Amino acid sequence: MDAHEDTTGQPADRANEEAARAVLIDCDPGHDDAIALLLAHGDPRIEVLGISTVAGNQTLEKITRNAQSIAAVGGFSGVPIAAGASRGLVAEPIVAGEIHGESGLDGPHLPEAQAPLDPRHGVNLIIDTVMNRPAGSVTLVATGPLTNLALAVRLEPRIVERVREVVIMGGAIATGNLTPVAEFNIAVDPEAAHIVFHAAWDLTMVGLDVTHQALATTEVRRQLAEVGTHPAKFVGALLDFYGSAYTAEQGFEFPPVHDPVAVAAVIDPSVLTLRKAHLDVSLAEGPTRGMTVVDLRGPAPDGCRTSVAVGIDVERFWALVVAALQRIGDPE
Ligand code: PIR
Ligand code: CA
């Protein structure tokens, strides 16, 4: 299709699409994962090549169905969605029903899938996407536990040198959320995180230190409501449920919207302040299990390929989300 053609009712800035970053999103939707998917779809600087799902916020079956519902809402049912791992490598399954509800995406009405699932396992979708595209072109964004990425590294190690970079929402330099020191995505599958952190690819960790600043405040909610489209109302209904759950469960006045921050890091690097740092994860049984260990002593060692987000421009972040929803408009 000609890049300038406007068959979808979207603005003509698709003309810039050849510069878009090719991204595969591995996720467990999840309220904030849903917003991450809509941001990626709606921003012209990203081309979503595929979506793989992983058990996390809810069971694999539920969150995979949620991914299909989000695709229907956002009007991107042509993007392959493949179900991945249904549990962690070693850890017993943990879900986050108290924050994301019984469905994993409680709040809005969830439409039926408009397209069948991709028949491949999510891990194979990741591998095929990376191997079939030019070397150095595909970015992996992970917004759930890292099980699929770890399995993909083991099944096809050549993806490691072939991806452009990996950006994850997960971990924390300081305080955790599932435990005092461990963030949910890492703590659900610490062994997978260990594999992903120690693979020889460029990796950026977007942790709670910055995502706990990406709050859906009253002003943010007003800007989202002003968009007025069905997808924007869907996001509003997501944030109503998610916000109440965050207030009841964790005492937040406004909920932190974690996962789209990882997508924003790909769209516009100036949203985050990054520091190169060696990353590790505690696999020990006991109170540190799943804790990310970020070495911020002095400059990172030569050859260090991992970075961690230490600051966020919150206004710039939310402007991206609002603009993406405006651009999505009201799909058919
Ligand atoms: C959010 C999550 C899990 C538990 C809570 N309490 C809140 C999910 C989000 O989808 C995000 O990816 C990450 N895990 C934040 O810890
Ligand atoms: Ca998530």
PDB file of C-alpha atoms and ligand atoms in Angstrom, residues 27-34 56-57 95-100 142-145 169-171 176-178 182-186 188 206-208 211-212 242 245-246 249-250 256-260, ligand 1:
ATOM      1  CA  CYS A  27       3.440  -8.825  26.983  1.00  0.00           C
ATOM      2  CA  ASP A  28       0.877 -10.018  29.564  1.00  0.00           C
ATOM      3  CA  PRO A  29      -2.079  -7.624  29.160  1.00  0.00           C
ATOM      4  CA  GLY A  30      -2.790  -6.295  31.772  1.00  0.00           C
ATOM      5  CA  HIS A  31      -4.091  -2.690  31.936  1.00  0.00           C
ATOM      6  CA  ASP A  32      -0.751  -0.974  31.408  1.00  0.00           C
ATOM      7  CA  ASP A  33       0.301  -3.517  28.760  1.00  0.00           C
ATOM      8  CA  ALA A  34      -2.887  -2.582  26.887  1.00  0.00           C
ATOM      9  CA  GLY A  56       1.965 -12.948  34.206  1.00  0.00           C
ATOM     10  CA  ASN A  57      -0.804 -10.594  35.223  1.00  0.00           C
ATOM     11  CA  VAL A  95      -0.876 -13.783  38.891  1.00  0.00           C
ATOM     12  CA  ALA A  96      -1.838 -10.193  39.801  1.00  0.00           C
ATOM     13  CA  GLY A  97      -5.629 -10.527  40.001  1.00  0.00           C
ATOM     14  CA  GLU A  98      -5.891  -7.949  42.759  1.00  0.00           C
ATOM     15  CA  ILE A  99      -4.608  -5.234  40.396  1.00  0.00           C
ATOM     16  CA  HIS A 100      -5.833  -6.453  36.984  1.00  0.00           C
ATOM     17  CA  ALA A 142       9.063  -6.940  26.960  1.00  0.00           C
ATOM     18  CA  THR A 143       6.368  -5.792  29.371  1.00  0.00           C
ATOM     19  CA  GLY A 144       5.741  -9.058  31.223  1.00  0.00           C
ATOM     20  CA  PRO A 145       7.821 -11.806  32.822  1.00  0.00           C
ATOM     21  CA  MET A 169       9.684  -2.906  31.827  1.00  0.00           C
ATOM     22  CA  GLY A 170      10.770  -4.668  34.967  1.00  0.00           C
ATOM     23  CA  GLY A 171      12.955  -4.555  37.998  1.00  0.00           C
ATOM     24  CA  GLY A 176       9.973  -3.471  44.632  1.00  0.00           C
ATOM     25  CA  ASN A 177       6.234  -4.074  44.373  1.00  0.00           C
ATOM     26  CA  LEU A 178       5.700  -7.850  44.668  1.00  0.00           C
ATOM     27  CA  ALA A 182      11.462  -7.409  43.832  1.00  0.00           C
ATOM     28  CA  GLU A 183       9.370  -6.080  40.971  1.00  0.00           C
ATOM     29  CA  PHE A 184       6.557  -8.347  39.689  1.00  0.00           C
ATOM     30  CA  ASN A 185       7.805  -9.114  36.138  1.00  0.00           C
ATOM     31  CA  ILE A 186      11.220 -10.159  37.393  1.00  0.00           C
ATOM     32  CA  VAL A 188       7.482 -14.070  38.544  1.00  0.00           C
ATOM     33  CA  VAL A 206      12.866   0.492  32.679  1.00  0.00           C
ATOM     34  CA  GLY A 207      12.047  -0.180  36.302  1.00  0.00           C
ATOM     35  CA  LEU A 208       9.719   0.977  39.030  1.00  0.00           C
ATOM     36  CA  THR A 211       7.383   3.968  36.151  1.00  0.00           C
ATOM     37  CA  HIS A 212       6.163   4.902  39.636  1.00  0.00           C
ATOM     38  CA  TYR A 242      -6.745  -0.025  37.600  1.00  0.00           C
ATOM     39  CA  ALA A 245      -7.271  -1.295  42.489  1.00  0.00           C
ATOM     40  CA  TYR A 246      -3.989   0.565  42.973  1.00  0.00           C
ATOM     41  CA  GLU A 249      -4.107  -2.504  47.210  1.00  0.00           C
ATOM     42  CA  GLN A 250      -1.070  -0.249  47.294  1.00  0.00           C
ATOM     43  CA  PRO A 256       1.470   4.175  37.891  1.00  0.00           C
ATOM     44  CA  VAL A 257       1.185   3.178  34.236  1.00  0.00           C
ATOM     45  CA  HIS A 258       4.347   1.119  33.860  1.00  0.00           C
ATOM     46  CA  ASP A 259       4.515  -0.620  30.496  1.00  0.00           C
ATOM     47  CA  PRO A 260       4.057   2.235  28.002  1.00  0.00           C
TER      48      PRO A 260
HETATM   49  C1  PIR B   1       1.484  -4.144  37.834  1.00  0.00           C
HETATM   50  C2  PIR B   1       1.887  -5.399  37.382  1.00  0.00           C
HETATM   51  C3  PIR B   1       1.873  -6.473  38.279  1.00  0.00           C
HETATM   52  C4  PIR B   1       1.515  -6.263  39.588  1.00  0.00           C
HETATM   53  C5  PIR B   1       1.155  -5.002  40.041  1.00  0.00           C
HETATM   54  N1  PIR B   1       0.840  -4.804  41.345  1.00  0.00           N
HETATM   55  C6  PIR B   1       1.131  -3.939  39.136  1.00  0.00           C
HETATM   56  C7  PIR B   1       2.388  -5.660  36.000  1.00  0.00           C
HETATM   57  C8  PIR B   1       2.359  -4.540  34.980  1.00  0.00           C
HETATM   58  O1  PIR B   1       1.695  -4.981  33.791  1.00  0.00           O
HETATM   59  C9  PIR B   1       3.810  -4.205  34.689  1.00  0.00           C
HETATM   60  O2  PIR B   1       4.274  -4.856  33.509  1.00  0.00           O
HETATM   61  C10 PIR B   1       4.588  -4.767  35.825  1.00  0.00           C
HETATM   62  N2  PIR B   1       3.832  -5.981  36.140  1.00  0.00           N
HETATM   63  C11 PIR B   1       4.769  -3.835  37.006  1.00  0.00           C
HETATM   64  O3  PIR B   1       5.311  -4.490  38.096  1.00  0.00           O
END
